[in-house]
mmCIF file of C-alpha atoms in Angstrom:
data_model
loop_
_atom_site.group_PDB
_atom_site.id
_atom_site.type_symbol
_atom_site.label_atom_id
_atom_site.label_comp_id
_atom_site.label_asym_id
_atom_site.label_seq_id
_atom_site.Cartn_x
_atom_site.Cartn_y
_atom_site.Cartn_z
ATOM 1 C CA MET F 22 -62.335 -193.050 156.266
ATOM 2 C CA THR F 23 -62.472 -190.925 159.424
ATOM 3 C CA VAL F 24 -62.039 -193.964 161.705
ATOM 4 C CA THR F 25 -58.967 -195.041 159.710
ATOM 5 C CA ALA F 26 -57.406 -191.571 159.963
ATOM 6 C CA VAL F 27 -57.983 -191.421 163.731
ATOM 7 C CA PHE F 28 -56.538 -194.923 164.166
ATOM 8 C CA ALA F 29 -53.438 -193.991 162.140
ATOM 9 C CA ALA F 30 -52.931 -190.855 164.229
ATOM 10 C CA VAL F 31 -53.190 -192.841 167.480
ATOM 11 C CA VAL F 32 -50.668 -195.412 166.217
ATOM 12 C CA LEU F 33 -48.221 -192.682 165.186
ATOM 13 C CA PHE F 34 -48.589 -190.888 168.521
ATOM 14 C CA ALA F 35 -48.106 -194.096 170.518
ATOM 15 C CA ALA F 36 -45.072 -195.092 168.463
ATOM 16 C CA GLY F 37 -43.488 -191.682 168.893
ATOM 17 C CA CYS F 38 -43.969 -191.741 172.654
ATOM 18 C CA GLY F 39 -43.097 -195.364 173.265
ATOM 19 C CA THR F 40 -39.948 -195.955 171.255
ATOM 20 C CA GLY F 41 -38.080 -192.670 171.387
ATOM 21 C CA GLY F 42 -34.884 -192.433 173.391
ATOM 22 C CA THR F 43 -32.856 -189.682 174.921
ATOM 23 C CA GLY F 44 -29.457 -190.912 173.818
ATOM 24 C CA ALA F 45 -26.640 -192.056 176.079
ATOM 25 C CA ARG F 46 -28.545 -191.233 179.288
ATOM 26 C CA ASP F 47 -31.499 -193.524 178.432
ATOM 27 C CA GLU F 48 -31.795 -196.078 181.238
ATOM 28 C CA GLY F 49 -34.630 -198.289 179.993
ATOM 29 C CA PRO F 50 -38.295 -198.461 180.923
ATOM 30 C CA ALA F 51 -39.648 -196.873 184.085
ATOM 31 C CA ARG F 52 -39.819 -199.153 187.111
ATOM 32 C CA ALA F 53 -43.266 -200.026 188.463
ATOM 33 C CA GLU F 54 -42.191 -199.519 192.078
ATOM 34 C CA SER F 55 -41.355 -195.856 191.432
ATOM 35 C CA VAL F 56 -44.999 -195.231 190.507
ATOM 36 C CA ALA F 57 -46.240 -197.053 193.587
ATOM 37 C CA SER F 58 -43.951 -195.121 195.941
ATOM 38 C CA ALA F 59 -44.864 -191.661 194.588
ATOM 39 C CA PRO F 60 -47.879 -191.079 196.896
ATOM 40 C CA ALA F 61 -45.824 -192.010 199.972
ATOM 41 C CA ALA F 62 -43.118 -189.502 199.025
ATOM 42 C CA ALA F 63 -45.711 -186.795 198.448
ATOM 43 C CA ALA F 64 -47.249 -187.431 201.864
ATOM 44 C CA LYS F 65 -44.031 -186.524 203.708
ATOM 45 C CA PRO F 66 -42.149 -183.752 201.905
ATOM 46 C CA SER F 67 -38.717 -182.767 203.168
ATOM 47 C CA ARG F 68 -37.902 -179.169 204.018
ATOM 48 C CA THR F 69 -35.407 -177.619 201.621
ATOM 49 C CA PRO F 70 -32.503 -176.245 203.672
ATOM 50 C CA ASP F 71 -31.102 -172.784 203.355
ATOM 51 C CA ARG F 72 -28.306 -172.632 200.817
ATOM 52 C CA VAL F 73 -25.377 -174.736 202.018
ATOM 53 C CA ASP F 74 -21.767 -173.575 201.669
ATOM 54 C CA ALA F 75 -20.717 -176.630 199.637
ATOM 55 C CA VAL F 76 -17.056 -175.608 199.405
ATOM 56 C CA ARG F 77 -16.692 -175.305 203.165
ATOM 57 C CA LEU F 78 -18.642 -178.553 203.659
ATOM 58 C CA VAL F 79 -16.304 -180.518 201.364
ATOM 59 C CA LYS F 80 -13.102 -178.932 202.672
ATOM 60 C CA ALA F 81 -14.070 -179.717 206.289
ATOM 61 C CA ASP F 82 -15.076 -183.303 205.476
ATOM 62 C CA PRO F 83 -12.459 -185.820 206.719
ATOM 63 C CA GLU F 84 -13.815 -188.419 204.253
ATOM 64 C CA VAL F 85 -12.897 -186.293 201.217
ATOM 65 C CA SER F 86 -9.451 -187.115 199.852
ATOM 66 C CA ALA F 87 -6.608 -184.609 199.967
ATOM 67 C CA GLU F 88 -6.408 -184.777 196.150
ATOM 68 C CA VAL F 89 -10.024 -183.603 195.717
ATOM 69 C CA LYS F 90 -9.504 -180.853 198.290
ATOM 70 C CA ARG F 91 -6.471 -179.664 196.295
ATOM 71 C CA GLU F 92 -8.625 -179.522 193.122
ATOM 72 C CA LEU F 93 -11.244 -177.468 194.959
ATOM 73 C CA LYS F 94 -9.967 -173.977 194.263
ATOM 74 C CA PRO F 95 -11.577 -171.002 192.484
ATOM 75 C CA CYS F 96 -11.610 -171.138 188.692
ATOM 76 C CA VAL F 97 -12.354 -167.429 188.268
ATOM 77 C CA ALA F 98 -12.386 -164.874 191.110
ATOM 78 C CA ASP F 99 -14.369 -166.599 193.893
ATOM 79 C CA GLU F 100 -16.284 -169.079 191.699
ATOM 80 C CA TYR F 101 -15.589 -172.683 192.682
ATOM 81 C CA PRO F 102 -16.151 -175.692 190.388
ATOM 82 C CA VAL F 103 -18.996 -177.305 192.335
ATOM 83 C CA ASP F 104 -22.533 -178.346 191.425
ATOM 84 C CA VAL F 105 -25.006 -178.601 194.313
ATOM 85 C CA SER F 106 -28.425 -180.303 194.339
ATOM 86 C CA TYR F 107 -31.012 -180.567 197.111
ATOM 87 C CA GLY F 108 -33.576 -183.351 197.398
ATOM 88 C CA SER F 109 -34.950 -186.212 199.442
ATOM 89 C CA LEU F 110 -32.696 -189.253 199.252
ATOM 90 C CA THR F 111 -32.528 -190.555 202.823
ATOM 91 C CA GLY F 112 -36.045 -189.798 204.087
ATOM 92 C CA GLY F 113 -34.949 -187.149 206.594
ATOM 93 C CA THR F 114 -36.955 -184.099 207.614
ATOM 94 C CA VAL F 115 -34.528 -181.842 205.722
ATOM 95 C CA ASP F 116 -33.487 -182.385 202.094
ATOM 96 C CA ASP F 117 -30.147 -184.048 201.504
ATOM 97 C CA VAL F 118 -27.335 -182.235 199.673
ATOM 98 C CA VAL F 119 -25.485 -183.701 196.680
ATOM 99 C CA VAL F 120 -22.175 -182.007 195.901
ATOM 100 C CA ASN F 121 -20.138 -182.670 192.754
ATOM 101 C CA VAL F 122 -16.589 -181.331 192.609
ATOM 102 C CA LEU F 123 -15.339 -180.641 189.062
ATOM 103 C CA THR F 124 -12.093 -179.579 187.434
ATOM 104 C CA CYS F 125 -11.861 -175.998 186.209
ATOM 105 C CA GLY F 126 -10.570 -176.573 182.687
ATOM 106 C CA ASP F 127 -12.821 -179.303 181.307
ATOM 107 C CA ALA F 128 -15.474 -179.718 184.077
ATOM 108 C CA VAL F 129 -14.578 -183.356 184.736
ATOM 109 C CA GLY F 130 -16.144 -184.678 187.942
ATOM 110 C CA VAL F 131 -13.466 -185.650 190.462
ATOM 111 C CA GLY F 132 -15.729 -186.328 193.429
ATOM 112 C CA SER F 133 -19.407 -186.797 194.240
ATOM 113 C CA TYR F 134 -20.787 -186.662 197.789
ATOM 114 C CA VAL F 135 -24.114 -186.881 199.613
ATOM 115 C CA TYR F 136 -24.627 -185.080 202.901
ATOM 116 C CA ARG F 137 -27.472 -185.850 205.317
ATOM 117 C CA GLU F 138 -28.629 -183.492 208.046
ATOM 118 C CA GLN F 139 -28.180 -184.979 211.514
ATOM 119 C CA SER F 140 -28.571 -183.046 214.766
ATOM 120 C CA GLY F 141 -28.182 -179.669 213.059
ATOM 121 C CA SER F 142 -25.112 -180.474 210.955
ATOM 122 C CA TYR F 143 -24.398 -182.337 207.708
ATOM 123 C CA VAL F 144 -22.779 -185.769 207.706
ATOM 124 C CA ASN F 145 -21.206 -187.489 204.679
ATOM 125 C CA VAL F 146 -23.251 -190.608 203.843
ATOM 126 C CA PHE F 147 -21.858 -191.297 200.343
ATOM 127 C CA SER F 148 -18.588 -190.661 198.495
ATOM 128 C CA ALA F 149 -17.373 -191.524 194.995
ATOM 129 C CA GLU F 150 -13.942 -190.281 193.940
ATOM 130 C CA GLU F 151 -13.075 -192.291 190.813
ATOM 131 C CA PRO F 152 -13.044 -189.583 188.097
ATOM 132 C CA PRO F 153 -14.835 -188.836 185.937
ATOM 133 C CA VAL F 154 -17.857 -189.193 188.236
ATOM 134 C CA TYR F 155 -21.114 -187.273 188.680
ATOM 135 C CA GLY F 156 -24.017 -187.822 191.111
ATOM 136 C CA GLU F 157 -27.645 -186.764 190.625
ATOM 137 C CA ILE F 158 -31.022 -187.128 192.336
ATOM 138 C CA ASP F 159 -33.562 -189.027 190.247
ATOM 139 C CA ARG F 160 -37.034 -189.646 191.740
ATOM 140 C CA GLY F 161 -35.657 -190.252 195.218
ATOM 141 C CA ASP F 162 -32.711 -192.387 194.083
ATOM 142 C CA LEU F 163 -29.049 -191.436 193.836
ATOM 143 C CA VAL F 164 -27.794 -191.959 190.276
ATOM 144 C CA VAL F 165 -24.018 -191.911 189.796
ATOM 145 C CA THR F 166 -22.512 -191.769 186.306
ATOM 146 C CA LYS F 167 -18.930 -192.886 185.767
ATOM 147 C CA GLN F 168 -17.458 -192.390 182.315
ATOM 148 C CA VAL F 169 -15.363 -195.212 180.890
ATOM 149 C CA TYR F 170 -12.258 -194.784 178.758
ATOM 150 C CA ASP F 171 -10.534 -197.271 176.484
ATOM 151 C CA ARG F 172 -6.783 -197.020 176.030
ATOM 152 C CA GLY F 173 -5.970 -193.966 173.939
ATOM 153 C CA ASP F 174 -9.295 -192.171 174.507
ATOM 154 C CA PRO F 175 -8.828 -188.418 175.064
ATOM 155 C CA VAL F 176 -10.451 -186.910 178.177
ATOM 156 C CA SER F 177 -13.030 -185.225 175.960
ATOM 157 C CA SER F 178 -14.114 -188.504 174.300
ATOM 158 C CA PRO F 179 -14.876 -191.418 176.642
ATOM 159 C CA SER F 180 -15.915 -194.737 175.119
ATOM 160 C CA GLY F 181 -18.950 -195.166 177.343
ATOM 161 C CA GLU F 182 -20.386 -194.828 180.821
ATOM 162 C CA ASN F 183 -21.597 -196.862 183.780
ATOM 163 C CA VAL F 184 -24.810 -195.557 185.346
ATOM 164 C CA ILE F 185 -25.336 -196.865 188.893
ATOM 165 C CA THR F 186 -28.555 -196.335 190.854
ATOM 166 C CA TYR F 187 -28.406 -196.387 194.650
ATOM 167 C CA ARG F 188 -31.294 -196.403 197.134
ATOM 168 C CA TRP F 189 -31.181 -195.530 200.838
ATOM 169 C CA GLU F 190 -31.844 -198.699 202.876
ATOM 170 C CA SER F 191 -31.093 -199.521 206.514
ATOM 171 C CA GLY F 192 -29.031 -196.370 207.027
ATOM 172 C CA ARG F 193 -26.860 -196.614 203.915
ATOM 173 C CA PHE F 194 -26.952 -196.431 200.109
ATOM 174 C CA ALA F 195 -27.322 -199.822 198.452
ATOM 175 C CA GLU F 196 -26.733 -200.429 194.740
ATOM 176 C CA LYS F 197 -29.978 -201.344 192.945
ATOM 177 C CA PHE F 198 -29.339 -201.041 189.219
ATOM 178 C CA ARG F 199 -26.322 -200.811 186.942
ATOM 179 C CA THR F 200 -26.408 -199.893 183.255
ATOM 180 C CA HIS F 201 -23.514 -199.658 180.818
ATOM 181 C CA ASN F 202 -23.815 -197.465 177.730
ATOM 182 C CA ASP F 203 -21.322 -197.563 174.859
ATOM 183 C CA TYR F 204 -21.029 -194.280 172.995
ATOM 184 C CA GLY F 205 -21.333 -194.399 169.212
ATOM 185 C CA GLN F 206 -18.469 -193.271 167.031
ATOM 186 C CA VAL F 207 -19.981 -190.089 165.592
ATOM 187 C CA ALA F 208 -16.814 -189.033 163.794
ATOM 188 C CA GLY F 209 -16.088 -192.250 161.924
ATOM 189 C CA ALA F 210 -14.323 -192.768 158.667
ATOM 190 C CA GLU F 211 -15.647 -190.863 155.688
ATOM 191 C CA PRO F 212 -17.608 -192.957 153.177
ATOM 192 C CA THR F 213 -15.796 -194.003 150.027
ATOM 193 C CA PRO F 214 -16.968 -191.867 147.083
ATOM 194 C CA VAL F 215 -18.840 -193.697 144.346
ATOM 195 C CA PRO F 216 -17.065 -193.315 140.946
ATOM 196 C CA ASP F 217 -18.982 -191.589 138.163
ATOM 197 C CA SER F 218 -20.410 -193.978 135.570
#
């Protein structure tokens, strides 16, 4: 009886851990190469830079479009709509900087950029300006999410998303994986009531 109870508990635990998902951001099973590369990354940690002035960095960047620079204005007082992340993407001695520029009203990403430290200054090594777009660091890879809209979709309700994973190779970011997620229709039609018998 005790062996059966333990076995049942192990099966339940394994099923709960192995089949659960995180929703629209679920990108499938972990890749084996990410496990193999973990010790190498730990052997050579990057130095996290002092806080970077992301607004000044983007505004001074000739590769950023004039449209994105126009969007980059304070939403309230001196608070700009930017998200900034630091992490090792390009294998440099100083962490790279990922900057996402958003709109003030609905926080839609209008531009995503990666800056790499070279000779004491930051250089743009990646740009994506097809809104809505958002870039993140995930285990040493650059993951860019682009929401997809069907005709008639409101800005607040995209139909799905493309999730693109890039890896730094030979001095540039190369696309490695691409996943498309369709969003479910949460607010569908109401069920037809069953008549009383």
